[in-house]
Short mmCIF file of C-alpha atoms in Angstrom, two decimals:
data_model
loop_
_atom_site.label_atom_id
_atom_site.label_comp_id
_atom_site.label_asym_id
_atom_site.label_seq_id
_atom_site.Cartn_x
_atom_site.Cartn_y
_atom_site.Cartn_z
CA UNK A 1 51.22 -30.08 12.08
CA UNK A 2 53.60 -30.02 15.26
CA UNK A 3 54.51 -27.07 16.22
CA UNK A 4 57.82 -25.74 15.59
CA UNK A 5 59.78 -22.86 17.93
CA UNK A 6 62.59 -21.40 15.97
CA UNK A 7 64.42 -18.54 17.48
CA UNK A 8 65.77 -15.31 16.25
CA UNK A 9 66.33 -11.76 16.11
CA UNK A 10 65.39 -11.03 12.79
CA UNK A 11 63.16 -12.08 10.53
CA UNK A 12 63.49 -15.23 8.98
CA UNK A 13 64.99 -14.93 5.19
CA UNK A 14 65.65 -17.81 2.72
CA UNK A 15 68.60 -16.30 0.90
CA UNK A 16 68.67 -17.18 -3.03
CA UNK A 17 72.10 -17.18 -4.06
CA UNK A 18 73.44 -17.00 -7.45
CA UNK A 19 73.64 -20.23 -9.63
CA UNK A 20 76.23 -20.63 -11.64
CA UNK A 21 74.94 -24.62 -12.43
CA UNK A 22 72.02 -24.88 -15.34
CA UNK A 23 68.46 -23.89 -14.10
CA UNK A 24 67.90 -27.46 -12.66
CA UNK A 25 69.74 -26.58 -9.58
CA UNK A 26 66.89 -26.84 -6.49
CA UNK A 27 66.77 -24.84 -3.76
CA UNK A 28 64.43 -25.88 -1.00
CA UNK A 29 62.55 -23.84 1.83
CA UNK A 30 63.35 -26.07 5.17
CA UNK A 31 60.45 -28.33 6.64
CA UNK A 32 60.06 -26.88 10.21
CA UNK A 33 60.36 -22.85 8.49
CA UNK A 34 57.66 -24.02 6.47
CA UNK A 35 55.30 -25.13 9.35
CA UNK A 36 55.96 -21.94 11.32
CA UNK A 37 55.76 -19.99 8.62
CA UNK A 38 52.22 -21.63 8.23
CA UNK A 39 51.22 -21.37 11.65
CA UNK A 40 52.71 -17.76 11.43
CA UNK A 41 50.19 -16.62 8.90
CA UNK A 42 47.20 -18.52 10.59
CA UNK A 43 47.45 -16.46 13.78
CA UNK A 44 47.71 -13.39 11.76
CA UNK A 45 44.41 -14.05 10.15
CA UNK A 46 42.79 -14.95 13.77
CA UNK A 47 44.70 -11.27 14.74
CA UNK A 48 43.78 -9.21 11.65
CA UNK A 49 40.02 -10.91 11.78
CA UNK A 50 39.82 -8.88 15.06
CA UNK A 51 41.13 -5.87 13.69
CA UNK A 52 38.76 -6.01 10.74
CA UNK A 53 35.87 -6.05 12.73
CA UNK A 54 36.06 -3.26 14.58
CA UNK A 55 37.00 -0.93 11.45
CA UNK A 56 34.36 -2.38 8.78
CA UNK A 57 31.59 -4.18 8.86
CA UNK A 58 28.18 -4.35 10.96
CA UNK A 59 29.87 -2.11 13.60
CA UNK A 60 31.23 0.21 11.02
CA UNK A 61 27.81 0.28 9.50
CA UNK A 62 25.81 0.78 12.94
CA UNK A 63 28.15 3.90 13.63
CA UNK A 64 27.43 5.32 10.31
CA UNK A 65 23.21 4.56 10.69
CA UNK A 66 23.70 6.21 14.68
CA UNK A 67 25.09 9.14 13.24
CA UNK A 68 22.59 9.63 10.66
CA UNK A 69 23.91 8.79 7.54
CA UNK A 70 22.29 8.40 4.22
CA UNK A 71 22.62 5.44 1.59
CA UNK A 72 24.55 6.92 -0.35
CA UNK A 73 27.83 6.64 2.34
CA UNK A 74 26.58 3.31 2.60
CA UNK A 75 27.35 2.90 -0.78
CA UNK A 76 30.68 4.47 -0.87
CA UNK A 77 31.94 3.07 2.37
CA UNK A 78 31.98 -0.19 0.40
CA UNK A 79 32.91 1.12 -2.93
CA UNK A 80 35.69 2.48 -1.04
CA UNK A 81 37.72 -0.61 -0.49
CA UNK A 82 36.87 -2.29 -3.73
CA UNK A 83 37.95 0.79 -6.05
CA UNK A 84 41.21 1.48 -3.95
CA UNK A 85 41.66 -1.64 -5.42
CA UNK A 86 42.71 0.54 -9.02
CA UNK A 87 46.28 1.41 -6.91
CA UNK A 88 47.45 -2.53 -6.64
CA UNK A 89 49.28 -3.01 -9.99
CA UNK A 90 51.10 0.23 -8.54
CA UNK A 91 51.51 -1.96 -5.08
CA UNK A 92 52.46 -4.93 -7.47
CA UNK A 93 55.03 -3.11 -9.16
CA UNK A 94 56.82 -1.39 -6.19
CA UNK A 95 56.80 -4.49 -4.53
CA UNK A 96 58.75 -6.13 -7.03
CA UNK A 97 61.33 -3.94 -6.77
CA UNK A 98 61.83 -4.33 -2.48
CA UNK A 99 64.07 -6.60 -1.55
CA UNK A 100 61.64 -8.11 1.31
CA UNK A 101 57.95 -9.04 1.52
CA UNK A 102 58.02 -8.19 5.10
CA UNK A 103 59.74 -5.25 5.18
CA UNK A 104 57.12 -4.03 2.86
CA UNK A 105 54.13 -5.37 4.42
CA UNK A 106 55.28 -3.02 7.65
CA UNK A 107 55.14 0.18 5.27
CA UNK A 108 51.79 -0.34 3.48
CA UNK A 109 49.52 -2.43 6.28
CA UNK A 110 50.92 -1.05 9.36
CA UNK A 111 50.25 2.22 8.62
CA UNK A 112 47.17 1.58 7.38
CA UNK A 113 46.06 0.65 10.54
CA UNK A 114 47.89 2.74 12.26
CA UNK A 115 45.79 5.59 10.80
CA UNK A 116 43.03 4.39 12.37
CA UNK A 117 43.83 5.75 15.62
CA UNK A 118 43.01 9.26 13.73
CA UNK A 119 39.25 8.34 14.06
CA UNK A 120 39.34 7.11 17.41
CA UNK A 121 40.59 10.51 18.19
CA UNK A 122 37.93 11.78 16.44
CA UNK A 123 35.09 10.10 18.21
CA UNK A 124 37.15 11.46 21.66
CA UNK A 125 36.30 14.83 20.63
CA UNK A 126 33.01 13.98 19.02
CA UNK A 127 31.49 12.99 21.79
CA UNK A 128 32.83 16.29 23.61
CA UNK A 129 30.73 17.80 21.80
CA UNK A 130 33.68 19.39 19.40
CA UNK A 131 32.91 18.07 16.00
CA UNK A 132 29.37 17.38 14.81
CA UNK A 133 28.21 14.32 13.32
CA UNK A 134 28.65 14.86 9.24
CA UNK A 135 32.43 15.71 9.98
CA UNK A 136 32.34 12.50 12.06
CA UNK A 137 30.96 10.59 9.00
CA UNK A 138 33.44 12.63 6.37
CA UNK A 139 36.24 11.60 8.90
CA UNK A 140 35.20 8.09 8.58
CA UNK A 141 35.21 7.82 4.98
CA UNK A 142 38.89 9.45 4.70
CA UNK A 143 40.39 7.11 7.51
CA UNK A 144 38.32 4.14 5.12
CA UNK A 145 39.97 5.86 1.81
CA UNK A 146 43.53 6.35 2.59
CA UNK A 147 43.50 2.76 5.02
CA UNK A 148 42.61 1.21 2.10
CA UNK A 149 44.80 2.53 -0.36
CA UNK A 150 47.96 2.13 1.91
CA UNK A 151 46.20 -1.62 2.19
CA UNK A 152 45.60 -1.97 -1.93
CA UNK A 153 49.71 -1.28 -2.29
CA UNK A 154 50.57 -4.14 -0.01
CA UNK A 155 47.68 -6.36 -0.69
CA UNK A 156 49.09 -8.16 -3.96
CA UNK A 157 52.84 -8.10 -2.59
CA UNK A 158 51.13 -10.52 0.44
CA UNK A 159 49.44 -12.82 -1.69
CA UNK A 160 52.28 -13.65 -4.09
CA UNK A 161 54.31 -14.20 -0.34
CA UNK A 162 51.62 -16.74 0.58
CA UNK A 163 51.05 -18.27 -2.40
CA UNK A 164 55.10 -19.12 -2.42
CA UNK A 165 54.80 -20.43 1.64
CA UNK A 166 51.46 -22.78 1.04
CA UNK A 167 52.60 -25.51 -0.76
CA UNK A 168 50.45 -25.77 -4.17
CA UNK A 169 48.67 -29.48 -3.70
CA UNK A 170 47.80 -28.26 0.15
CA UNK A 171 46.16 -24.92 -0.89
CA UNK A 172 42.52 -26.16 0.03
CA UNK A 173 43.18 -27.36 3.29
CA UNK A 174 45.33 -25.16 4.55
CA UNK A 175 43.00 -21.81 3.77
CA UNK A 176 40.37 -23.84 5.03
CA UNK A 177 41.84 -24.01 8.20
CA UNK A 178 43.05 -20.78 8.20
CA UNK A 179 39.57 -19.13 7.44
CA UNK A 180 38.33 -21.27 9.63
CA UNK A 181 40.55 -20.24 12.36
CA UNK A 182 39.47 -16.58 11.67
CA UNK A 183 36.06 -17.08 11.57
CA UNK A 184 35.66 -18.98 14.57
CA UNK A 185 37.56 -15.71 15.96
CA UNK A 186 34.82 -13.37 14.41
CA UNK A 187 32.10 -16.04 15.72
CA UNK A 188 33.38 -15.28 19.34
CA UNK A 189 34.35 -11.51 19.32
CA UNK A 190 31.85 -10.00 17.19
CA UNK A 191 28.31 -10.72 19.82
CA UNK A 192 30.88 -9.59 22.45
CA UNK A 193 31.59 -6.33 20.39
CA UNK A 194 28.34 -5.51 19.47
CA UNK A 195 27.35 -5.98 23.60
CA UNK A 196 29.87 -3.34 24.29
CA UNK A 197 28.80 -1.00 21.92
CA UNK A 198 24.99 -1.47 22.77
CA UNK A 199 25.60 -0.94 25.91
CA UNK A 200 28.34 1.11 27.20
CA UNK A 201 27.61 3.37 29.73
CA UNK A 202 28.72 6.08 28.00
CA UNK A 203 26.67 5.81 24.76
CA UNK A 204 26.72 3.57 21.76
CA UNK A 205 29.50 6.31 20.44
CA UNK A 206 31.75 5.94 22.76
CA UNK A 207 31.09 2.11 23.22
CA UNK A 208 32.54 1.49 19.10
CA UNK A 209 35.68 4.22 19.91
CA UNK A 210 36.49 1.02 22.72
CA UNK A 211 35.91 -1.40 20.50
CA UNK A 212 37.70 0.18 17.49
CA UNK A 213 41.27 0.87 19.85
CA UNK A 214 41.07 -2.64 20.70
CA UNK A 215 40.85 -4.25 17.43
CA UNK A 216 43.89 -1.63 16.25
CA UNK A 217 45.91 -3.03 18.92
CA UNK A 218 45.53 -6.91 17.59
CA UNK A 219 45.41 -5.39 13.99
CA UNK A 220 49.53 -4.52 14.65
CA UNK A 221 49.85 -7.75 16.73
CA UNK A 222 48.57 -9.66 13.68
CA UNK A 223 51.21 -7.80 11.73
CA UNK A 224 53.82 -9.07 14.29
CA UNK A 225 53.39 -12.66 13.50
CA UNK A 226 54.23 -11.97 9.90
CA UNK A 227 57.72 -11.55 11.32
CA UNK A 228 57.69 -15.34 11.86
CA UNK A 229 57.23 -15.92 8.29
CA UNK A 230 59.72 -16.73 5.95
CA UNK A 231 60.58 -13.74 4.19
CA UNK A 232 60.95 -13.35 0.20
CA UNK A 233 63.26 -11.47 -2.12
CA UNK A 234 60.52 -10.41 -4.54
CA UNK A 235 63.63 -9.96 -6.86
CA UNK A 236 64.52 -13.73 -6.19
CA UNK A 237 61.07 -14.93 -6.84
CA UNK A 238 60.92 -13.30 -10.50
CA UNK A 239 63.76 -15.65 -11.89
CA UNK A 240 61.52 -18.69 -10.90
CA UNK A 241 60.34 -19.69 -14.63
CA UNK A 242 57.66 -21.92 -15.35
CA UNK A 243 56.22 -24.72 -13.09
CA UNK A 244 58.08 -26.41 -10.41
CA UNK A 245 59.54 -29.47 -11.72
CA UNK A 246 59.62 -32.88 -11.16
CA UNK A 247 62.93 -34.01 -10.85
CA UNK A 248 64.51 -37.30 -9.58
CA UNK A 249 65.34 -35.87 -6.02
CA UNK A 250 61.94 -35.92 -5.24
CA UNK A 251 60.21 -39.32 -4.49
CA UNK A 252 56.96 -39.75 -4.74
CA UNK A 253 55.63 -42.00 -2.09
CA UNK A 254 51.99 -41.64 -1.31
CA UNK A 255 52.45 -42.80 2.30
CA UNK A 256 54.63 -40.36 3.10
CA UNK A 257 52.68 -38.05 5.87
CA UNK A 258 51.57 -34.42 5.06
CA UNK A 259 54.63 -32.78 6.31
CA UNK A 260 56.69 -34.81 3.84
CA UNK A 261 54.30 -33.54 1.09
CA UNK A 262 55.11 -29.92 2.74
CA UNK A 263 58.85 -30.28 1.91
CA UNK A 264 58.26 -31.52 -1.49
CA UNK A 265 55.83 -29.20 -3.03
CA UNK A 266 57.89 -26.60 -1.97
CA UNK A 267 60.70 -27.00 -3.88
CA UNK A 268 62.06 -23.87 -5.61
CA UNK A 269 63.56 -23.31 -8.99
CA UNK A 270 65.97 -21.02 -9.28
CA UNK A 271 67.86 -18.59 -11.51
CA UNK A 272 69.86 -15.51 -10.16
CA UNK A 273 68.78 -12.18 -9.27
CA UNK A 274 70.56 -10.95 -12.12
CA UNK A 275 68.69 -12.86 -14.84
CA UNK A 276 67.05 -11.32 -17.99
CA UNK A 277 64.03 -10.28 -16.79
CA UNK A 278 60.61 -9.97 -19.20
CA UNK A 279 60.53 -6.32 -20.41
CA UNK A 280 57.42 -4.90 -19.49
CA UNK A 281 56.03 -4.94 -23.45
CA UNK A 282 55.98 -8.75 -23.06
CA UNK A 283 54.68 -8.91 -19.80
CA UNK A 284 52.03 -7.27 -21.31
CA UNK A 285 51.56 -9.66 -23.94
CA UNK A 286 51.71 -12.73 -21.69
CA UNK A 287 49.01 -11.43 -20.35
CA UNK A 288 46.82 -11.01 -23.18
CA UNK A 289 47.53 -14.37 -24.15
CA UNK A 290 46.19 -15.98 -21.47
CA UNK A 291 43.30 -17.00 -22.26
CA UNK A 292 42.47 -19.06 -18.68
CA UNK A 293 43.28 -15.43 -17.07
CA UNK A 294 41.19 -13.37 -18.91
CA UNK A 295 38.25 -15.62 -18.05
CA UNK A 296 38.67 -15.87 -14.91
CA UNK A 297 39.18 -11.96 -14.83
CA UNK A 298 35.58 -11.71 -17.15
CA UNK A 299 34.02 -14.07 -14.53
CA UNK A 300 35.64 -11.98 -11.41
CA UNK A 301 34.63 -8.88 -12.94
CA UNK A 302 30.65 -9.15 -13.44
CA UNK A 303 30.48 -11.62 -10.16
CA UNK A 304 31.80 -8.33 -8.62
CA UNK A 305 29.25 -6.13 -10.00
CA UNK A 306 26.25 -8.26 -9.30
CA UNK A 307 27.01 -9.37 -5.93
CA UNK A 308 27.86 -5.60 -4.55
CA UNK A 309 24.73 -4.70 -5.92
CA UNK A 310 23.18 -5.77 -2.73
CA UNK A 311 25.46 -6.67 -0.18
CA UNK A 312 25.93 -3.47 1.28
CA UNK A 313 22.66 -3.09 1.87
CA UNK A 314 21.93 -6.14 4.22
CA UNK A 315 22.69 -4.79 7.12
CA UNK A 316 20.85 -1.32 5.92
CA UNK A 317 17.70 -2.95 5.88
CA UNK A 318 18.21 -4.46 8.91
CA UNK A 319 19.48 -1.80 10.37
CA UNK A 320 17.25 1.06 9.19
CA UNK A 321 14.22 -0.59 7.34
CA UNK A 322 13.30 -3.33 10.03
CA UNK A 323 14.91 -1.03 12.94
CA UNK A 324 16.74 -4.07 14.32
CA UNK A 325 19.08 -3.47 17.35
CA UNK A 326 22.51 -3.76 16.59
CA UNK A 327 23.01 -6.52 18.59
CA UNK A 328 20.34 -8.73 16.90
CA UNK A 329 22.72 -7.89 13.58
CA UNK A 330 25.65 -8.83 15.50
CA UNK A 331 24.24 -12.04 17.04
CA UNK A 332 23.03 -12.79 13.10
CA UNK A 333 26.68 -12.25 11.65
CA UNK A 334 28.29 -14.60 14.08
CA UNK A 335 26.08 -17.27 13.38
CA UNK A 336 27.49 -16.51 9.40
CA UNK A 337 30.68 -16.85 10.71
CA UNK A 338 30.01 -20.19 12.72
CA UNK A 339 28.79 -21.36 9.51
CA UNK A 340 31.68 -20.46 7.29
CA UNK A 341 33.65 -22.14 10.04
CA UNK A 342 32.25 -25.45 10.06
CA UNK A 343 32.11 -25.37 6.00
CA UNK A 344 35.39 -24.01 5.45
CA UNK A 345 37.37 -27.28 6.26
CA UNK A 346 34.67 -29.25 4.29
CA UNK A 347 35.17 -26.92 1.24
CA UNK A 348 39.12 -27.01 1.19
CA UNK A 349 39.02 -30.57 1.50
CA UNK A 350 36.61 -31.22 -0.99
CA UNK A 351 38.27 -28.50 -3.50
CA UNK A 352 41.30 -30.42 -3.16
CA UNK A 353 39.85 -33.38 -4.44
CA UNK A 354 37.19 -32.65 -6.91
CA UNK A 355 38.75 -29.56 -7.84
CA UNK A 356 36.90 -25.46 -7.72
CA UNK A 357 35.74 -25.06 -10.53
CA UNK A 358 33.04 -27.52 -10.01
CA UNK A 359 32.07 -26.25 -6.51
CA UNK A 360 32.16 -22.17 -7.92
CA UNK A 361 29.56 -23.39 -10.24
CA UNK A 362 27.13 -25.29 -7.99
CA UNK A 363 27.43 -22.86 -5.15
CA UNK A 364 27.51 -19.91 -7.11
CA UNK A 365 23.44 -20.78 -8.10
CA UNK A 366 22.91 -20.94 -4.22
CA UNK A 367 24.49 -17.70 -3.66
CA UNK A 368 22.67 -16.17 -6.74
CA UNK A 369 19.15 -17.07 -5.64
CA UNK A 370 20.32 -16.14 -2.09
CA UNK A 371 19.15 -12.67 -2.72
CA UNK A 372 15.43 -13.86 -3.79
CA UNK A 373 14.52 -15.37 -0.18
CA UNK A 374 15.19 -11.37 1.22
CA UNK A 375 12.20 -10.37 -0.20
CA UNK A 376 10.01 -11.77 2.05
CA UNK A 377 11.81 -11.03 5.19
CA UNK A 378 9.96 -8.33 7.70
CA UNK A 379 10.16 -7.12 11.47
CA UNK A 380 7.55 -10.37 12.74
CA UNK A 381 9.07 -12.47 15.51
CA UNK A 382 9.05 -15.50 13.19
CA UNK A 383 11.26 -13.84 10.64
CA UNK A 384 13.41 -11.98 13.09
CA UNK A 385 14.21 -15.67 15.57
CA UNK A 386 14.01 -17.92 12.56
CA UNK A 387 14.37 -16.71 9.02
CA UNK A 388 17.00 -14.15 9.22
CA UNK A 389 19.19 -16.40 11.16
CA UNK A 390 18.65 -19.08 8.47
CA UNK A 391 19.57 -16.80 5.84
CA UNK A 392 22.74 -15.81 7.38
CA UNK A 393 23.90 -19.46 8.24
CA UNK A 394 22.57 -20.23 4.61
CA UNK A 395 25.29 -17.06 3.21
CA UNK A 396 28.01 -18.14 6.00
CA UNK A 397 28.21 -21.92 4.26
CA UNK A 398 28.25 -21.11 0.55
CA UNK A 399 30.34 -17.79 0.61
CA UNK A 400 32.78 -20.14 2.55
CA UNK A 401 33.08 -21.97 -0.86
CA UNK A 402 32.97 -18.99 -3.18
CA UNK A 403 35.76 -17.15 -1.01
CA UNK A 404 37.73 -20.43 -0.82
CA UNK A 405 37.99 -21.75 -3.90
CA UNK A 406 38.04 -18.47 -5.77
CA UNK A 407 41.11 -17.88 -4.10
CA UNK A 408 42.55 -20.83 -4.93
CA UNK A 409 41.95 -20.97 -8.93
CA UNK A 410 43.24 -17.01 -8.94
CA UNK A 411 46.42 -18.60 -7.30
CA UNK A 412 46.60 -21.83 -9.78
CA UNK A 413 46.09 -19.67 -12.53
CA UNK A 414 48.55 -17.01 -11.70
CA UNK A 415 52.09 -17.43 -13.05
CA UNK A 416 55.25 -17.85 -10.57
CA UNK A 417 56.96 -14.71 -12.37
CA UNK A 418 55.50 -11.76 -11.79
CA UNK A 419 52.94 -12.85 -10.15
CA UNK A 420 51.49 -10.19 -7.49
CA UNK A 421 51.29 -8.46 -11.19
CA UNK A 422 48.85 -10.56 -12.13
CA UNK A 423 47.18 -11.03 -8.68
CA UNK A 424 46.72 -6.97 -8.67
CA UNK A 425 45.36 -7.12 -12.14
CA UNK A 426 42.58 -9.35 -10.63
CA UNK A 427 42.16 -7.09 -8.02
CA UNK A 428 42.16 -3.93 -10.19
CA UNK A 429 39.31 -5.46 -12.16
CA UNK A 430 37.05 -6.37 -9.26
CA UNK A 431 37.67 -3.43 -7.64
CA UNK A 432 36.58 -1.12 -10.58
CA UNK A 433 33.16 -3.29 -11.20
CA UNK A 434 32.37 -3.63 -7.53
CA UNK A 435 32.18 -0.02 -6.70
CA UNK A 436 30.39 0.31 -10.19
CA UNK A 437 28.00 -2.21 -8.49
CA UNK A 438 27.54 -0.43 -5.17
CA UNK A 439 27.41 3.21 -6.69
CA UNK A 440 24.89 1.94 -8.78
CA UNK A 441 22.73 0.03 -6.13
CA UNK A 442 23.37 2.94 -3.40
CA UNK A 443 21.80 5.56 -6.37
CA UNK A 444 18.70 3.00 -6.81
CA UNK A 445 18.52 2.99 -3.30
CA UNK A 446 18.78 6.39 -2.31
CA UNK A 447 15.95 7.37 -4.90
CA UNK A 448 13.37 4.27 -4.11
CA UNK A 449 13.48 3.93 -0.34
CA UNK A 450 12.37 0.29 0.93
CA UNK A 451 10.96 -0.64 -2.31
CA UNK A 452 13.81 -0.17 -4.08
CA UNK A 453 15.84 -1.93 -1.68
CA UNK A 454 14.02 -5.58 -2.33
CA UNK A 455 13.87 -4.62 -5.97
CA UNK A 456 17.61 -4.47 -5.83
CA UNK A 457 17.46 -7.85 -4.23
CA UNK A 458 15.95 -9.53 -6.90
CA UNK A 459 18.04 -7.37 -9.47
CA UNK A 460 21.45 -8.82 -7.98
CA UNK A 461 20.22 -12.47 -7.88
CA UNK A 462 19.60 -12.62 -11.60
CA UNK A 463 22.74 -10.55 -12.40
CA UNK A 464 24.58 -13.16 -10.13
CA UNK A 465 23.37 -16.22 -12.17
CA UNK A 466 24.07 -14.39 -15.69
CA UNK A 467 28.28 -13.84 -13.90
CA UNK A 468 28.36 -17.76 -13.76
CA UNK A 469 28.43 -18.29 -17.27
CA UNK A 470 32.45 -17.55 -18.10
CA UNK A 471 33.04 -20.49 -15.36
CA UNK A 472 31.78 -22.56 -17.79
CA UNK A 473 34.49 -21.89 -20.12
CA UNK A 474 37.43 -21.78 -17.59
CA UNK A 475 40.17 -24.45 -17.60
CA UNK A 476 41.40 -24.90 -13.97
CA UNK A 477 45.00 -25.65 -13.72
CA UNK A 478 46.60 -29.21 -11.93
CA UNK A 479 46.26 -29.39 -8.62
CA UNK A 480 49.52 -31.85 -8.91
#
């Protein structure tokens, strides 16, 4: 899409006023706010990509194996994140009661990453010599807790502002290209991060405290470009009701180009801000009787659980077991990213046509035998130059597809009203069942050394296969 400069000195609002006309009245989101808004939100994910890998991660994880940390932080720095994940119906529901997606996404993400700077002091005065290295790893996991939490309160408030921007029927492309715009990103900067931090002069400490600063300064210059967004009344978008509609102002002419498609799936119906709202006893009933919701939230929940059972420990047994430098690990998780970035556009594309159901199914096999071809892998020069970097281009093409279209059913199924409610329900539940997952694989792990580690391997692949099984009875919504 041509890009579109729109100047001002505020952020950019679409202001729903009352209706006094029956709820047919349309109010529509401009063409050109639409594409910056878009292009907005794509250079935040290329910003926040960098931001994300300086505090998590294989850089995250190298500072916690350099400072001599057991599995068991492993396991709860990425429980952490998942189980802070608890707080987002409380995000949801404050959310819904601000009168600007923005305005809220400065309070919960900014500081968020604004607290980082806390452990970037901390590695100053570790490597003075002030603090020793346990409090360096306790400081760690509170800067990873309370980021995370500030992060889970603004994380469901953000989707539901997406999900309103991308139009519906260009979902698949568009977070293609975004994902693929922030994964080429983490394909460039992450071998050129884990360089610095192998090899600053002053110690491989020091080296991640660079690194770290840096990515906290692009993390609040992602958070920038969400000013060029079009903002949402959260209050507003809870008196949409039901699905857009179809109505004779639209026309339907298939050689229209994409940007006409833009202004037409984004057509908003309206009711005002003062409109009888669903109490919250049947809310709570809607959501029971969703059926296609719970599924999906069965589905979400044990995928969750058996996945996390092992994927914090990759880079572990890389790490520790096969004593790999970091920047082998680093070279290995850019060519993931490379992958996901060539697949990403194939995968939206394809998800749009065929739908994601089909693909979570078919991929989801892949990624649950994935596990299996670990168990051979050891410190030889033919597994280090040649397997290992086929296994990670292997997981950076399929978990393109699982992240992808994922998203997109959670967004299809999701109701207009109230819906970062129902996107922090989601949440909530994989949250809860991947910690469960990593607790439990960080306990096996702690008490089983090595051996336990491949055993785990094998234990998450057949757990991942068994999570497939409610996809089999999920109804995915029209893509129309």
């Amino acid at each position: 899409m041509d890009s579109v400069q729109i100047e001002t000195t505020a952020p950019l609002n679409v202001e729903f006023t009352q209706i006094a006309s029956p709820p047919t009245a349309i109010s529509r989101i401009p063409k050109n706010t639409i594409r910056t808004s878009l292009k907005a939100s794509t250079a935040d994910s290329v910003l926040a990509s960098v931001y994300s890998l300086g505090t998590g991660g294989i850089l995250l994880s190298n500072l916690l194996v350099e400072l001599g940390a057991s599995p068991v932080v492993f396991g709860m720095l990425s429980s952490i994140p998942m189980l802070v994940n608890l707080i987002q119906p409380l995000g949801a529901y404050l959310s819904e009661r601000s009168t600007s997606r923005f305005q809220y996404s400065l309070r919960t993400h900014g500081i968020g990453r604004l607290l980082w700077l806390v452990l970037v002091i901390g590695i100053v005065t570790a490597s003075l010599g002030a603090i020793a290295p346990h409090q360096l790893v306790i400081l760690t996991l509170l800067i990873v807790l309370f980021s995370n939490l500030l992060g889970g309160l603004g994380t469901a408030s953000w989707l539901s502002w997406v999900a309103m921007i991308v139009p519906r029927r260009l979902r698949g492309r568009y977070f293609g290209t975004r994902n693929s715009a922030a994964n080429f990103t983490t394909l460039i900067c992450v071998p050129m991060a884990g360089l610095v931090v192998s090899h600053w002069y002053g110690g491989s400490l020091q080296g991640y405290g660079v690194v770290l600063l840096i990515s906290i300064v692009f993390g609040i210059m992602g958070l920038g470009c969400q000013y060029f967004q079009v903002d949402m009344n959260p209050r507003s978008q809870n008196t949409y009701y039901g699905k857009l509609p179809q109505t004779s102002e639209i026309q339907s002419d298939p050689t229209k180009d994409e940007s006409s498609e833009v202004t037409q799936s984004t057509d908003l119906l309206l009711l005002p801000s003062s409109s009888i709202h669903l109490p919250q006893d049947q809310l709570t009933s809607s959501i029971w009787k969703n059926s296609n919701f719970l599924i999906f939230l069965l589905y979400f929940c044990f995928w969750n659980l058996a996945v996390n059972l092992s994927s914090p420990f990759f880079n572990l047994y890389m790490l520790d077991t096969l004593d790999l430098d970091v920047s082998y690990v680093t070279i290995y998780n850019s060519l993931q990213a490379g992958a996901t970035l060539l697949m990403l556009i194939l995968w939206g594309k394809l998800a749009d046509k065929i739908g994601n159901r089909p693909i979570l199914i078919c991929i989801g096999i892949l990624v649950g035998v994935t596990p299996l071809l670990w168990l051979g892998i050891g410190a030889n020069r033919l597994d280090i130059w040649l397997w290992l970097p086929l296994l990670h281009i292997l997981a950076g093409g399929t978990w393109a597809a699982i992240d992808l279209c994922s998203n997109n059913i959670q967004l299809g199924i999701a109701p207009i009203k109230n819906q970062s409610i129902y996107f922090a329900i989601a949440a909530a539940v994989a949250g809860v069942s991947g910690a469960l997952g990593t607790t439990i694989g960080s306990f096996l792990v702690q008490f089983a050394q090595s051996g336990g580690l491949l055993g785990l391997f094998a234990l998450s692949g057949l757990f991942r296969l068994i999570a497939l099984v409610p996809l089999m009875f999920l109804q995915e919504p029209s893509r129309s």
